[in-house]
Amino acid sequence: MTSYLNIAGLKKVFGTFTALENVDLDIQKGEFVTFLGPSGSGKTTTLMIIAGFEQATKGKLTIEGQSISNLAPQDRNIGIVFQNYALFPHKTALDNVYFPLQMRKVDRAEGIKKAQAMLELVGLKGFEHRHPKEMSGGQQQRVALARALVFEPDLLLLDEPLGALDKNLRESMQIEIKRIQKTLGVTTIFVTHDQTEAMSMSDRIVVFSQGKIEQAAAPLEIYHKPRTRFVADFIGESNLIPATLTDVATRRAESPLMGAMTYGDGATKDLRDGQEVTLVLRPEHMKLSRTPIEGRFHATMKVETIVNFGDNALVIGKRDGTTLRVRVPGADVVILKEGDDCYVNWIEDNVYLVTE
Ligand code: ATP
């Protein structure tokens, strides 16, 4: 399948600082793609280059095979929503949404009709004549979304649009944005540093770190098959166990901390005996017990802290000075208290190998 938006060899240098290096990405029509990564990893810079507000130092950008690199932002047909809504304070909701159509010289009667329909789609029917200051943060953000969508953009760019909202509103807006995006089928790039938001909303997540793409894949693939140590650590919780490969043919590794074990899935290319690797063990894939569970790999651990969440609990323990995190069903934690010695148990299928 040919891609809709193609980003090839993107590089951005600010003075002597390289903010982006070798960014390659293909986005399909109608896809909802999230840029996820820590602060300063290059998400916004990439978005601003796509929008045309920043000039790339190197690289190519095309939509349906046509270069957009030399187009001014207003000529790119891209809708954008920022964290701070940037609505016109003296215009009503309706006029805010009509504005991009006015800029495109759409006849007022027809434009107002479109703006009304868009306000209805974002759930703001009846709010047409309110000014921004008469609306809540969530409502203002819906107006901003309607304004970004009303001219039927080729691409919708959302830069932390929910960052200023409280948790409940944030969650309901996540569902709303997803619904609206699906209804219109608009190709969307969403920037966030909130991994649950990325996991729940995206068709694909692009993980950024230090100006590079670490992995671009579907949410569950990112979670279950992290390509690098960074992704394993950044997405969800992980125990990252340094180890040495002892026999690649039989998938054996030796960890100074956890002992000898076999591993399941993970990197398969260019592996050799003696190679230093990282074994990823997710906290929810390990079991705790008073005595070792037969048929499983196991190691002892001293319980330091138990954090109860009701339906589950996070048990944080130490083994040889290293912290281990195990997540257990809430009912299971009653067998343990802080200071206890216990066993951590796991199986080969739960051990994921990363080499980078
Ligand atoms: P956040 O989640 O904090 O928004 P981000 O991943 O979006 O982070 P960017 O805003 O893309 O990160 O910034 C990437 C890097 O480029 C950062 O180190 C930032 O300081 C730097 N940077 C961004 N804009 C400029 C600029 N105009 N001049 C110099 N450095 C810049």
PDB file of N, CA and C in Angstrom, residues 23-74:
ATOM      1  N   VAL A  23      14.680  10.921  10.491  1.00  0.00           N
ATOM      2  CA  VAL A  23      13.299  10.521  10.782  1.00  0.00           C
ATOM      3  C   VAL A  23      12.612  10.102   9.471  1.00  0.00           C
ATOM      4  N   ASP A  24      12.235   8.845   9.397  1.00  0.00           N
ATOM      5  CA  ASP A  24      11.514   8.287   8.248  1.00  0.00           C
ATOM      6  C   ASP A  24      10.183   7.752   8.746  1.00  0.00           C
ATOM      7  N   LEU A  25       9.109   8.115   8.064  1.00  0.00           N
ATOM      8  CA  LEU A  25       7.814   7.632   8.520  1.00  0.00           C
ATOM      9  C   LEU A  25       6.799   7.671   7.374  1.00  0.00           C
ATOM     10  N   ASP A  26       6.005   6.606   7.281  1.00  0.00           N
ATOM     11  CA  ASP A  26       4.902   6.554   6.322  1.00  0.00           C
ATOM     12  C   ASP A  26       3.606   6.511   7.080  1.00  0.00           C
ATOM     13  N   ILE A  27       2.662   7.344   6.693  1.00  0.00           N
ATOM     14  CA  ILE A  27       1.349   7.336   7.349  1.00  0.00           C
ATOM     15  C   ILE A  27       0.288   7.068   6.282  1.00  0.00           C
ATOM     16  N   GLN A  28      -0.634   6.168   6.598  1.00  0.00           N
ATOM     17  CA  GLN A  28      -1.678   5.797   5.637  1.00  0.00           C
ATOM     18  C   GLN A  28      -2.874   6.742   5.746  1.00  0.00           C
ATOM     19  N   LYS A  29      -3.651   6.819   4.694  1.00  0.00           N
ATOM     20  CA  LYS A  29      -4.843   7.668   4.702  1.00  0.00           C
ATOM     21  C   LYS A  29      -5.817   7.178   5.771  1.00  0.00           C
ATOM     22  N   GLY A  30      -6.319   8.105   6.574  1.00  0.00           N
ATOM     23  CA  GLY A  30      -7.306   7.757   7.597  1.00  0.00           C
ATOM     24  C   GLY A  30      -6.707   7.221   8.888  1.00  0.00           C
ATOM     25  N   GLU A  31      -5.384   7.078   8.911  1.00  0.00           N
ATOM     26  CA  GLU A  31      -4.745   6.518  10.099  1.00  0.00           C
ATOM     27  C   GLU A  31      -4.721   7.521  11.255  1.00  0.00           C
ATOM     28  N   PHE A  32      -4.790   7.004  12.478  1.00  0.00           N
ATOM     29  CA  PHE A  32      -4.611   7.823  13.680  1.00  0.00           C
ATOM     30  C   PHE A  32      -3.264   7.432  14.283  1.00  0.00           C
ATOM     31  N   VAL A  33      -2.300   8.324  14.118  1.00  0.00           N
ATOM     32  CA  VAL A  33      -0.933   8.024  14.550  1.00  0.00           C
ATOM     33  C   VAL A  33      -0.568   8.932  15.718  1.00  0.00           C
ATOM     34  N   THR A  34       0.009   8.354  16.747  1.00  0.00           N
ATOM     35  CA  THR A  34       0.414   9.159  17.897  1.00  0.00           C
ATOM     36  C   THR A  34       1.929   9.233  17.996  1.00  0.00           C
ATOM     37  N   PHE A  35       2.439  10.459  18.199  1.00  0.00           N
ATOM     38  CA  PHE A  35       3.861  10.641  18.494  1.00  0.00           C
ATOM     39  C   PHE A  35       3.985  10.649  20.012  1.00  0.00           C
ATOM     40  N   LEU A  36       4.725   9.695  20.529  1.00  0.00           N
ATOM     41  CA  LEU A  36       4.880   9.556  21.978  1.00  0.00           C
ATOM     42  C   LEU A  36       6.360   9.598  22.315  1.00  0.00           C
ATOM     43  N   GLY A  37       6.688  10.262  23.400  1.00  0.00           N
ATOM     44  CA  GLY A  37       8.103  10.287  23.797  1.00  0.00           C
ATOM     45  C   GLY A  37       8.291  11.271  24.919  1.00  0.00           C
ATOM     46  N   PRO A  38       9.438  11.199  25.580  1.00  0.00           N
ATOM     47  CA  PRO A  38       9.681  12.126  26.686  1.00  0.00           C
ATOM     48  C   PRO A  38       9.828  13.564  26.195  1.00  0.00           C
ATOM     49  N   SER A  39       9.818  14.489  27.121  1.00  0.00           N
ATOM     50  CA  SER A  39       9.972  15.893  26.804  1.00  0.00           C
ATOM     51  C   SER A  39      11.296  16.106  26.073  1.00  0.00           C
ATOM     52  N   GLY A  40      11.234  16.873  24.993  1.00  0.00           N
ATOM     53  CA  GLY A  40      12.462  17.198  24.260  1.00  0.00           C
ATOM     54  C   GLY A  40      12.890  16.135  23.263  1.00  0.00           C
ATOM     55  N   SER A  41      12.051  15.137  23.000  1.00  0.00           N
ATOM     56  CA  SER A  41      12.477  14.049  22.108  1.00  0.00           C
ATOM     57  C   SER A  41      12.252  14.366  20.625  1.00  0.00           C
ATOM     58  N   GLY A  42      11.549  15.472  20.344  1.00  0.00           N
ATOM     59  CA  GLY A  42      11.426  15.887  18.942  1.00  0.00           C
ATOM     60  C   GLY A  42      10.028  15.760  18.354  1.00  0.00           C
ATOM     61  N   LYS A  43       9.036  15.447  19.182  1.00  0.00           N
ATOM     62  CA  LYS A  43       7.661  15.245  18.692  1.00  0.00           C
ATOM     63  C   LYS A  43       7.105  16.529  18.074  1.00  0.00           C
ATOM     64  N   THR A  44       7.157  17.605  18.851  1.00  0.00           N
ATOM     65  CA  THR A  44       6.580  18.871  18.386  1.00  0.00           C
ATOM     66  C   THR A  44       7.354  19.419  17.199  1.00  0.00           C
ATOM     67  N   THR A  45       8.666  19.274  17.229  1.00  0.00           N
ATOM     68  CA  THR A  45       9.468  19.764  16.102  1.00  0.00           C
ATOM     69  C   THR A  45       9.032  19.061  14.813  1.00  0.00           C
ATOM     70  N   THR A  46       8.829  17.748  14.871  1.00  0.00           N
ATOM     71  CA  THR A  46       8.381  17.008  13.688  1.00  0.00           C
ATOM     72  C   THR A  46       7.017  17.526  13.219  1.00  0.00           C
ATOM     73  N   LEU A  47       6.132  17.728  14.193  1.00  0.00           N
ATOM     74  CA  LEU A  47       4.794  18.217  13.861  1.00  0.00           C
ATOM     75  C   LEU A  47       4.848  19.610  13.219  1.00  0.00           C
ATOM     76  N   MET A  48       5.701  20.474  13.780  1.00  0.00           N
ATOM     77  CA  MET A  48       5.808  21.848  13.267  1.00  0.00           C
ATOM     78  C   MET A  48       6.400  21.871  11.852  1.00  0.00           C
ATOM     79  N   ILE A  49       7.273  20.909  11.564  1.00  0.00           N
ATOM     80  CA  ILE A  49       7.831  20.820  10.202  1.00  0.00           C
ATOM     81  C   ILE A  49       6.733  20.360   9.238  1.00  0.00           C
ATOM     82  N   ILE A  50       5.908  19.407   9.681  1.00  0.00           N
ATOM     83  CA  ILE A  50       4.798  18.946   8.828  1.00  0.00           C
ATOM     84  C   ILE A  50       3.824  20.109   8.576  1.00  0.00           C
ATOM     85  N   ALA A  51       3.580  20.892   9.642  1.00  0.00           N
ATOM     86  CA  ALA A  51       2.637  22.016   9.518  1.00  0.00           C
ATOM     87  C   ALA A  51       3.218  23.165   8.701  1.00  0.00           C
ATOM     88  N   GLY A  52       4.544  23.217   8.609  1.00  0.00           N
ATOM     89  CA  GLY A  52       5.183  24.292   7.850  1.00  0.00           C
ATOM     90  C   GLY A  52       5.616  25.474   8.703  1.00  0.00           C
ATOM     91  N   PHE A  53       5.497  25.353  10.025  1.00  0.00           N
ATOM     92  CA  PHE A  53       5.929  26.449  10.909  1.00  0.00           C
ATOM     93  C   PHE A  53       7.427  26.386  11.190  1.00  0.00           C
ATOM     94  N   GLU A  54       8.028  25.238  10.959  1.00  0.00           N
ATOM     95  CA  GLU A  54       9.483  25.087  11.052  1.00  0.00           C
ATOM     96  C   GLU A  54       9.975  24.543   9.722  1.00  0.00           C
ATOM     97  N   GLN A  55      11.159  24.959   9.350  1.00  0.00           N
ATOM     98  CA  GLN A  55      11.770  24.491   8.116  1.00  0.00           C
ATOM     99  C   GLN A  55      12.717  23.344   8.463  1.00  0.00           C
ATOM    100  N   ALA A  56      12.643  22.235   7.742  1.00  0.00           N
ATOM    101  CA  ALA A  56      13.567  21.127   7.995  1.00  0.00           C
ATOM    102  C   ALA A  56      14.964  21.494   7.499  1.00  0.00           C
ATOM    103  N   THR A  57      15.986  21.020   8.183  1.00  0.00           N
ATOM    104  CA  THR A  57      17.356  21.219   7.712  1.00  0.00           C
ATOM    105  C   THR A  57      17.608  20.309   6.508  1.00  0.00           C
ATOM    106  N   LYS A  58      17.035  19.122   6.557  1.00  0.00           N
ATOM    107  CA  LYS A  58      17.159  18.139   5.474  1.00  0.00           C
ATOM    108  C   LYS A  58      15.917  17.265   5.464  1.00  0.00           C
ATOM    109  N   GLY A  59      15.616  16.670   4.322  1.00  0.00           N
ATOM    110  CA  GLY A  59      14.530  15.693   4.287  1.00  0.00           C
ATOM    111  C   GLY A  59      13.392  16.095   3.374  1.00  0.00           C
ATOM    112  N   LYS A  60      12.506  15.122   3.129  1.00  0.00           N
ATOM    113  CA  LYS A  60      11.393  15.340   2.193  1.00  0.00           C
ATOM    114  C   LYS A  60      10.064  15.040   2.852  1.00  0.00           C
ATOM    115  N   LEU A  61       9.072  15.836   2.487  1.00  0.00           N
ATOM    116  CA  LEU A  61       7.705  15.611   2.980  1.00  0.00           C
ATOM    117  C   LEU A  61       6.773  15.577   1.786  1.00  0.00           C
ATOM    118  N   THR A  62       6.005  14.506   1.652  1.00  0.00           N
ATOM    119  CA  THR A  62       5.027  14.484   0.564  1.00  0.00           C
ATOM    120  C   THR A  62       3.665  14.023   1.070  1.00  0.00           C
ATOM    121  N   ILE A  63       2.618  14.558   0.473  1.00  0.00           N
ATOM    122  CA  ILE A  63       1.258  14.050   0.675  1.00  0.00           C
ATOM    123  C   ILE A  63       0.788  13.552  -0.686  1.00  0.00           C
ATOM    124  N   GLU A  64       0.400  12.311  -0.742  1.00  0.00           N
ATOM    125  CA  GLU A  64       0.020  11.641  -1.993  1.00  0.00           C
ATOM    126  C   GLU A  64       1.035  11.906  -3.099  1.00  0.00           C
ATOM    127  N   GLY A  65       2.288  11.779  -2.725  1.00  0.00           N
ATOM    128  CA  GLY A  65       3.358  11.894  -3.714  1.00  0.00           C
ATOM    129  C   GLY A  65       3.752  13.319  -4.078  1.00  0.00           C
ATOM    130  N   GLN A  66       2.993  14.319  -3.622  1.00  0.00           N
ATOM    131  CA  GLN A  66       3.296  15.722  -3.941  1.00  0.00           C
ATOM    132  C   GLN A  66       4.092  16.346  -2.799  1.00  0.00           C
ATOM    133  N   SER A  67       5.203  16.973  -3.133  1.00  0.00           N
ATOM    134  CA  SER A  67       6.007  17.604  -2.089  1.00  0.00           C
ATOM    135  C   SER A  67       5.239  18.758  -1.449  1.00  0.00           C
ATOM    136  N   ILE A  68       5.283  18.835  -0.113  1.00  0.00           N
ATOM    137  CA  ILE A  68       4.665  19.995   0.544  1.00  0.00           C
ATOM    138  C   ILE A  68       5.742  20.882   1.181  1.00  0.00           C
ATOM    139  N   SER A  69       7.002  20.481   1.035  1.00  0.00           N
ATOM    140  CA  SER A  69       8.101  21.173   1.730  1.00  0.00           C
ATOM    141  C   SER A  69       8.150  22.667   1.433  1.00  0.00           C
ATOM    142  N   ASN A  70       7.826  23.055   0.200  1.00  0.00           N
ATOM    143  CA  ASN A  70       7.960  24.476  -0.137  1.00  0.00           C
ATOM    144  C   ASN A  70       6.667  25.268  -0.010  1.00  0.00           C
ATOM    145  N   LEU A  71       5.619  24.619   0.507  1.00  0.00           N
ATOM    146  CA  LEU A  71       4.343  25.335   0.668  1.00  0.00           C
ATOM    147  C   LEU A  71       4.316  26.085   1.998  1.00  0.00           C
ATOM    148  N   ALA A  72       3.719  27.283   1.986  1.00  0.00           N
ATOM    149  CA  ALA A  72       3.515  28.028   3.229  1.00  0.00           C
ATOM    150  C   ALA A  72       2.468  27.288   4.066  1.00  0.00           C
ATOM    151  N   PRO A  73       2.488  27.475   5.423  1.00  0.00           N
ATOM    152  CA  PRO A  73       1.548  26.747   6.277  1.00  0.00           C
ATOM    153  C   PRO A  73       0.097  26.862   5.802  1.00  0.00           C
ATOM    154  N   GLN A  74      -0.320  28.055   5.406  1.00  0.00           N
ATOM    155  CA  GLN A  74      -1.731  28.257   5.017  1.00  0.00           C
ATOM    156  C   GLN A  74      -2.084  27.569   3.696  1.00  0.00           C
TER     157      GLN A  74
END
